[in-house]
Amino acid sequence: MAAHLSPPPDPQFVLRGTQSPVHALHFCRGAQAQGCPLLFSGSQDGLVHIWSLQTRRAVAALDGHGGQCVTWLQTLPQGHQLLSQGRDLKLCLWDLAEGRNTVVDSVRLESVGFCKSAILAGGQPRWTLAVPGKASDEVQILEMPSKTSVCTLKPEADAKPGMPMCLGLWQADSSPRPLLLAGYEDGSVALWDISERKMCSHVSCHEEPVMGLDFDPEKARGVSGSAGKALAVWSLDGRQALQVHGTHELTNAGVAEVAIRPDRRVLATAGWDHRVRVFHWRTMRPLAVLASHSAAVQCVAFAATGGLLAAGSKDQRISVWSLYPP
Amino acid sequence: MAVFDTPEEAFGVLRPVCVQLTKTQTVENVEHLQTQLQAVSDTALQELQQYILFPLRFTLKTPGPKRERLIQSVVECLTFVLSSTCVKEQELLQELFSELSACLYSPKSQKPAAVSEELKLAVIRGLSTLMHSAYGDIILTFYEPSILPRLGFAVSLLLALAEQEKSKQIKIAALKCLQVLLLQCDCQDHPRSLDELEQQQLGDLFASFLPGVSTALTRIITGDFKQGHSIVVSSLKIFYKTVSFIMADEQLKRISKVQAKPAVEHRVAELMVHREANWVKNTGDKLTILIKKIIECVSVHPHWKVRLELVGLVEELLLRCSQSLVESAGPLLKALVGLVNDESPEVQARCNKVLRHFADQQVVVGNKAFADILSESLHSLATSLPRLMNSEDDQGKFSTLSLLFGYLKLLGPKVNFVLNSVAHLQRLSKALIQVLELDVADIKIVEERRWNSDNLNASPKTATQPWNQMQRRYFRFFTDERIFLLLRQVCQLLGYYGNLYLLVDHFMELYHESVVYRKQAAMILNELVTGAAGLEVEDLHEKHIKTSPEELREIVTSILEEYTSQENWYLVTCMEAEEMGEELMMKESSLQAITSGAHTHQVTSFLAFSKPSPTICSMNSNIWQICIQLEGIGQFAYALGKDFRLLLMSALYPVLEKAGDQTLLISQVATSTMVDISHACGYGSLQHLINQNSDYLVNGISLNLRHLALHHHTPKVLEVMLRNSDASLLPLVADVVQDVLVTLDQFYDKRAASFVSVLHALLAALAQWFPDTGDLGQLQEQSLGEEGSHLHRRPVTLGNSTTAEDIEQFLLNYLKEKDVADGNVSDIDNEEEEQSVPPEVDENDIRPDVEPPLPVQIQIATDVMERCIHLLSDKNLQIRLKVLRTLGGKCGDFLRSRFCKDVLPKLAGSLVTQAPISARAGPVYSHTLAFKLQLAVLQGLGPLCETLDLGEGDLNKVADACLIYLSAKQPVKLQEAARSVFLHLMKVDPDSTWLLLNELHCPVQFTPPHPSLRPVRLRSAPEQQNPYLANVRLLLRELQ
């Protein structure tokens, strides 16, 4: 019975029923999540499922992308408004308050790229949205909810980083200037100052296109994953210059998404090798390999509290794990 | 009737009669007077009262011996007069009282005179009537100190009568009269209530009688139960009314320290009692002794009315004499509490009313609040409870527990004062755990198995309370079922009023502490939760705040987690785990399975009993533990109601798993738990429950498949789920089937058998969900029809009235059929047949060349079959059989050839070689693997022969191999199975089966249908020694 000395870790539960590969996951944040925690999933067939984590069942399915793959999901801080991005070149804003499931607004996207959008929202009614722009290498910044274009960020002509693949918006506590991190097709990561509309720093991290990135403003450190076999950890110095901190070799190539847990202690990657890998964020020590899917994992997400991790896969299942609860 | 309305008229009539009576005192004259009196109106009578009374009193007073009969009639006449008139003079009242009492008094002794019972009764009634006829305040002046000697005389007289007379009528009358004399009469004739001073004077007067009255009444009350309940009830009533009057706190507190000098003669003054503090103390002490005696005797009195009166006694004494009888308060309360759970609903109701009244009034007994006394009593009861539970018999345990129940009920939320004391909680829990110890020596529980793992066809019960169908269990320390009920009520009350977190923590600790406590702790936990939900508890304390549903759910979740954890849910309950069976099967060992202690690669390492060989007792104990936990889950569901739906994700899988357990008891209890759950959660049936929560099940199945070594029952759960699902679940099923197949691929060598049954269930389910509309069904119908015709033909051919023509025709038909069978068919016949072929076949043939993507269900089926083909060559016979059954339904031809060539010879061979062994074996044989193998083969062969549509030769092989098992020497189960094989064979080929059976044993003599034919001779053995007789007869009966 030696084989059973340490059984492989199990997910806490698996959500079934999307009946289509899962491409995006997002835990509902904000006040609404307190009583009855919710998880959103976006799938290839264009549906957004709302899952109750209490009953572990789908509460509703939102159909707003005409059967085209949903690639990105995000809730606004109040928790009752959901953004979904689809391959139908539409970004929908859903009103979920009091059981309503209706599209209240939508943004027309100009590019068919793979790039997921990003938002920067605080308590104010106005918030910022970054979406892939009209030209293939552009990122467009919009002021929401008025949908007024703030600027378009286009790399200089000689840089040629290719398409943006993933975006991250944030604002340092000390400064009022919003910043944008973008991972590009050529494997590089760039930092943009939005108010000055200029690229502050640009660093090459991967050989392959960057598939996902996440940033820890407290440590001024970020991580990116690519189609290749490495994770790159980079940091930002006081002069807003990006520096590659180190790379971490993975067993198998291909990371679809990376996510740092809100308490910034753990990092998770969604692997094309069907596995979710968990690292200690400070030391980058590997902590666990979560194997329960039978196809590529395409997205990972952390709940704001409680240590829940969700992973969505091409095998149409969403596994939910309880990871070192704080 | 009243003819003479005016006194004048009446006087005219009565005068001669009265004179006559005064002159000659005879019974006749008295009776004459009484007859005349009946014609006189009440007003007239009142006017003439003294006049009429005179001759009567005169008769009584005349000195010298008198005949009893005369006295009796005089007393009766007197009583008649008094009942229609009032006595308005104090003097007359006193005189009549003395004269009447004297009738019963024998001057020589202090005892009642030895007179006839009729006379005694008449006098007692007379006295009673006299006291009632006293007009207005006259009655009060009667009770002056000077009357004391005479009154005392009458009281002792009546007490003596009540105590010593044989006639029940006299006893009752004496007691009633005593009640009247002591001014405690409850009739309507005493309208005025007494003022404080009057009460005090009377109290002083009656205090002299208290010792005599109370001791005498106590003797009556504690006398033989057979004296009848009404006497005890009356005595009890007089006892507490008198005591509560004389010892009333209201009166006593006003009594001055120094006795006022009574204005009476010395002799009487000596009799007078001054109720000062000392007297009260002494009397109280003495009364306490009597009260204890009374309670001890009456609380177990068989008649409920007596116990009901005891409640009255307690109420009256505690309400009115709580200061003076402070020493009795404890025993009185205890008596009351003990009756809270009385078997009579009237007593219970009264008790509850009184207790609620006490609680509402915040009654103070002595210097202590009611609740404090209860609390103290509970403390002391908790202290002695373990000892009492150890030493008392069932009756004793019952009363002790009733008492405990009463205290808990009364204390309500205040019970926490006691529970918060660690020492007391430990004592209490120790006693409960101790008394709830189960007797687990019953072997049958381990032995009884489920033989087929089929449906969950639990009949939908209407019960809504899980414990109504609770499994009967046996306890080591008591046998009375009522005690168990009471224990459960006690625990429920604890759960209702007590701090649930504290209690659950405490009993959870005990649950963990030792396997010796585990079952009891689980039982208690179950009841605590039920109680906490407050569904069964009658609440005396309306202000009490129950545990909130959220808290309760939280607590239940944690208990549930504990119950279903690896080490508490997967216990060894039998010796033969599947994998062990498979291994040993190769060795064909017979007795080894039962005696073998070597659990080769079993799951023992994870279990609570990690001893090398679990004893029957420990397995039994494990079975009970699982059952108790299962019942608990049912109770939790009941307690939470629809809220339990949120727990289904963790509860349903483990329960369903146990529903498929091999141990009969476990599977029964699990099934009824499922029923409880579906009731509680509002599902109409088990099927609904399973169907609508399949996602939770699938989650459990899929997670557990990852650790199959630990969860080898997982495939069973899927099987049950499949049986109870419908086509709407196809996506979920498709999802989990992938997991199953992947796991099967990993475990081909070890656990294939359990997987094959799942696959079988899966294909069956698919077939059912997507019914085949093609030609297959029709074919079956056809074959059925043919069978019918075969069976119908026989009676005709065997009929007695057969003519030569019939035989000729039959022969011709036969030859023709034979010709056809040989293939010599004319063209015309052929054409006819082609026309009869249904046209659908053609449609089926015309298919577009493009192959559309296979529907999900067909894809699943293909995947499954691929695995099955693989398993056909498995070295385990049982698996091969199962696979064959799985495939048999659909892939006929291919399988038939494989089966006949490879499988059948081996099956038949093993049956033949094993038959002599089983024929000789004893009863233990049925526990061996060899037996199970034989059984499985026999049970499997029949359906296979039928589905594979075997040819004649192969059928004969099967029949030959199974024939030996029809012998009465074989174990009964094998005989049954063999019979089932033949039942299937009959369907395939009734004629040859009939012949075969008749050759074994022929019950009827066949007479040829026509004299020209020779009689048939079958080579069957003679009846006496034929071991096949019984089974063959049964089978032949089926054939007819």
mmCIF file of N, CA, C and O in Angstrom, chain B residues 494-522:
data_model
loop_
_atom_site.group_PDB
_atom_site.id
_atom_site.type_symbol
_atom_site.label_atom_id
_atom_site.label_comp_id
_atom_site.label_asym_id
_atom_site.label_seq_id
_atom_site.Cartn_x
_atom_site.Cartn_y
_atom_site.Cartn_z
ATOM 1 N N LEU B 494 -32.176 18.230 26.654
ATOM 2 C CA LEU B 494 -30.849 18.816 26.829
ATOM 3 C C LEU B 494 -30.486 19.632 25.597
ATOM 4 O O LEU B 494 -29.980 20.745 25.700
ATOM 5 N N GLY B 495 -30.756 19.061 24.442
ATOM 6 C CA GLY B 495 -30.438 19.756 23.199
ATOM 7 C C GLY B 495 -31.267 21.012 23.030
ATOM 8 O O GLY B 495 -30.817 22.001 22.474
ATOM 9 N N TYR B 496 -32.488 20.950 23.541
ATOM 10 C CA TYR B 496 -33.391 22.090 23.359
ATOM 11 C C TYR B 496 -33.012 23.265 24.258
ATOM 12 O O TYR B 496 -32.926 24.396 23.808
ATOM 13 N N TYR B 497 -32.785 22.947 25.539
ATOM 14 C CA TYR B 497 -32.532 24.031 26.492
ATOM 15 C C TYR B 497 -31.060 24.301 26.709
ATOM 16 O O TYR B 497 -30.663 25.409 27.037
ATOM 17 N N GLY B 498 -30.260 23.251 26.585
ATOM 18 C CA GLY B 498 -28.855 23.394 26.942
ATOM 19 C C GLY B 498 -28.085 24.190 25.907
ATOM 20 O O GLY B 498 -28.571 24.467 24.824
ATOM 21 N N ASN B 499 -26.877 24.525 26.272
ATOM 22 C CA ASN B 499 -25.981 25.183 25.335
ATOM 23 C C ASN B 499 -25.503 24.141 24.334
ATOM 24 O O ASN B 499 -24.682 23.282 24.655
ATOM 25 N N LEU B 500 -26.030 24.217 23.127
ATOM 26 C CA LEU B 500 -25.797 23.143 22.156
ATOM 27 C C LEU B 500 -24.319 23.015 21.801
ATOM 28 O O LEU B 500 -23.801 21.910 21.665
ATOM 29 N N TYR B 501 -23.652 24.138 21.674
ATOM 30 C CA TYR B 501 -22.222 24.074 21.339
ATOM 31 C C TYR B 501 -21.457 23.298 22.416
ATOM 32 O O TYR B 501 -20.646 22.430 22.125
ATOM 33 N N LEU B 502 -21.759 23.642 23.656
ATOM 34 C CA LEU B 502 -21.092 22.988 24.773
ATOM 35 C C LEU B 502 -21.362 21.488 24.756
ATOM 36 O O LEU B 502 -20.441 20.664 24.854
ATOM 37 N N LEU B 503 -22.627 21.132 24.597
ATOM 38 C CA LEU B 503 -23.002 19.719 24.661
ATOM 39 C C LEU B 503 -22.413 18.940 23.493
ATOM 40 O O LEU B 503 -21.872 17.846 23.670
ATOM 41 N N VAL B 504 -22.528 19.514 22.311
ATOM 42 C CA VAL B 504 -22.015 18.807 21.138
ATOM 43 C C VAL B 504 -20.503 18.630 21.260
ATOM 44 O O VAL B 504 -19.972 17.555 21.002
ATOM 45 N N ASP B 505 -19.837 19.671 21.718
ATOM 46 C CA ASP B 505 -18.394 19.550 21.946
ATOM 47 C C ASP B 505 -18.084 18.427 22.916
ATOM 48 O O ASP B 505 -17.210 17.603 22.682
ATOM 49 N N HIS B 506 -18.838 18.414 23.996
ATOM 50 C CA HIS B 506 -18.566 17.434 25.046
ATOM 51 C C HIS B 506 -18.757 16.011 24.532
ATOM 52 O O HIS B 506 -17.897 15.156 24.721
ATOM 53 N N PHE B 507 -19.895 15.791 23.868
ATOM 54 C CA PHE B 507 -20.160 14.421 23.417
ATOM 55 C C PHE B 507 -19.304 14.051 22.210
ATOM 56 O O PHE B 507 -19.010 12.884 21.983
ATOM 57 N N MET B 508 -18.914 15.041 21.459
ATOM 58 C CA MET B 508 -17.994 14.782 20.351
ATOM 59 C C MET B 508 -16.661 14.304 20.913
ATOM 60 O O MET B 508 -16.032 13.406 20.364
ATOM 61 N N GLU B 509 -16.268 14.906 22.009
ATOM 62 C CA GLU B 509 -15.020 14.497 22.654
ATOM 63 C C GLU B 509 -15.125 13.042 23.104
ATOM 64 O O GLU B 509 -14.207 12.261 22.901
ATOM 65 N N LEU B 510 -16.252 12.702 23.696
ATOM 66 C CA LEU B 510 -16.438 11.320 24.132
ATOM 67 C C LEU B 510 -16.443 10.380 22.934
ATOM 68 O O LEU B 510 -15.927 9.269 22.993
ATOM 69 N N TYR B 511 -17.039 10.861 21.864
ATOM 70 C CA TYR B 511 -17.101 10.074 20.626
ATOM 71 C C TYR B 511 -15.681 9.751 20.155
ATOM 72 O O TYR B 511 -15.385 8.638 19.738
ATOM 73 N N HIS B 512 -14.820 10.737 20.262
ATOM 74 C CA HIS B 512 -13.438 10.519 19.838
ATOM 75 C C HIS B 512 -12.659 9.697 20.851
ATOM 76 O O HIS B 512 -11.753 8.959 20.500
ATOM 77 N N GLU B 513 -13.026 9.873 22.099
ATOM 78 C CA GLU B 513 -12.196 9.346 23.172
ATOM 79 C C GLU B 513 -12.009 7.840 23.073
ATOM 80 O O GLU B 513 -10.892 7.346 23.146
ATOM 81 N N SER B 514 -13.100 7.121 22.900
ATOM 82 C CA SER B 514 -12.950 5.675 22.912
ATOM 83 C C SER B 514 -14.037 5.033 22.067
ATOM 84 O O SER B 514 -15.159 5.524 21.998
ATOM 85 N N VAL B 515 -13.683 3.926 21.488
ATOM 86 C CA VAL B 515 -14.659 3.213 20.673
ATOM 87 C C VAL B 515 -15.770 2.663 21.560
ATOM 88 O O VAL B 515 -16.864 2.386 21.107
ATOM 89 N N VAL B 516 -15.469 2.540 22.852
ATOM 90 C CA VAL B 516 -16.467 2.042 23.796
ATOM 91 C C VAL B 516 -17.613 3.039 23.941
ATOM 92 O O VAL B 516 -18.753 2.659 24.152
ATOM 93 N N TYR B 517 -17.317 4.340 23.824
ATOM 94 C CA TYR B 517 -18.345 5.356 24.006
ATOM 95 C C TYR B 517 -19.011 5.746 22.699
ATOM 96 O O TYR B 517 -20.016 6.431 22.688
ATOM 97 N N ARG B 518 -18.390 5.364 21.590
ATOM 98 C CA ARG B 518 -18.711 6.024 20.331
ATOM 99 C C ARG B 518 -20.188 5.910 19.937
ATOM 100 O O ARG B 518 -20.820 6.879 19.566
ATOM 101 N N LYS B 519 -20.711 4.698 20.046
ATOM 102 C CA LYS B 519 -22.099 4.513 19.601
ATOM 103 C C LYS B 519 -23.067 5.303 20.470
ATOM 104 O O LYS B 519 -23.984 5.942 19.971
ATOM 105 N N GLN B 520 -22.839 5.248 21.780
ATOM 106 C CA GLN B 520 -23.737 5.969 22.680
ATOM 107 C C GLN B 520 -23.646 7.464 22.426
ATOM 108 O O GLN B 520 -24.655 8.168 22.374
ATOM 109 N N ALA B 521 -22.401 7.932 22.280
ATOM 110 C CA ALA B 521 -22.219 9.368 22.050
ATOM 111 C C ALA B 521 -22.946 9.785 20.779
ATOM 112 O O ALA B 521 -23.579 10.844 20.732
ATOM 113 N N ALA B 522 -22.872 8.932 19.761
ATOM 114 C CA ALA B 522 -23.545 9.266 18.502
ATOM 115 C C ALA B 522 -25.058 9.304 18.710
ATOM 116 O O ALA B 522 -25.736 10.206 18.216
#
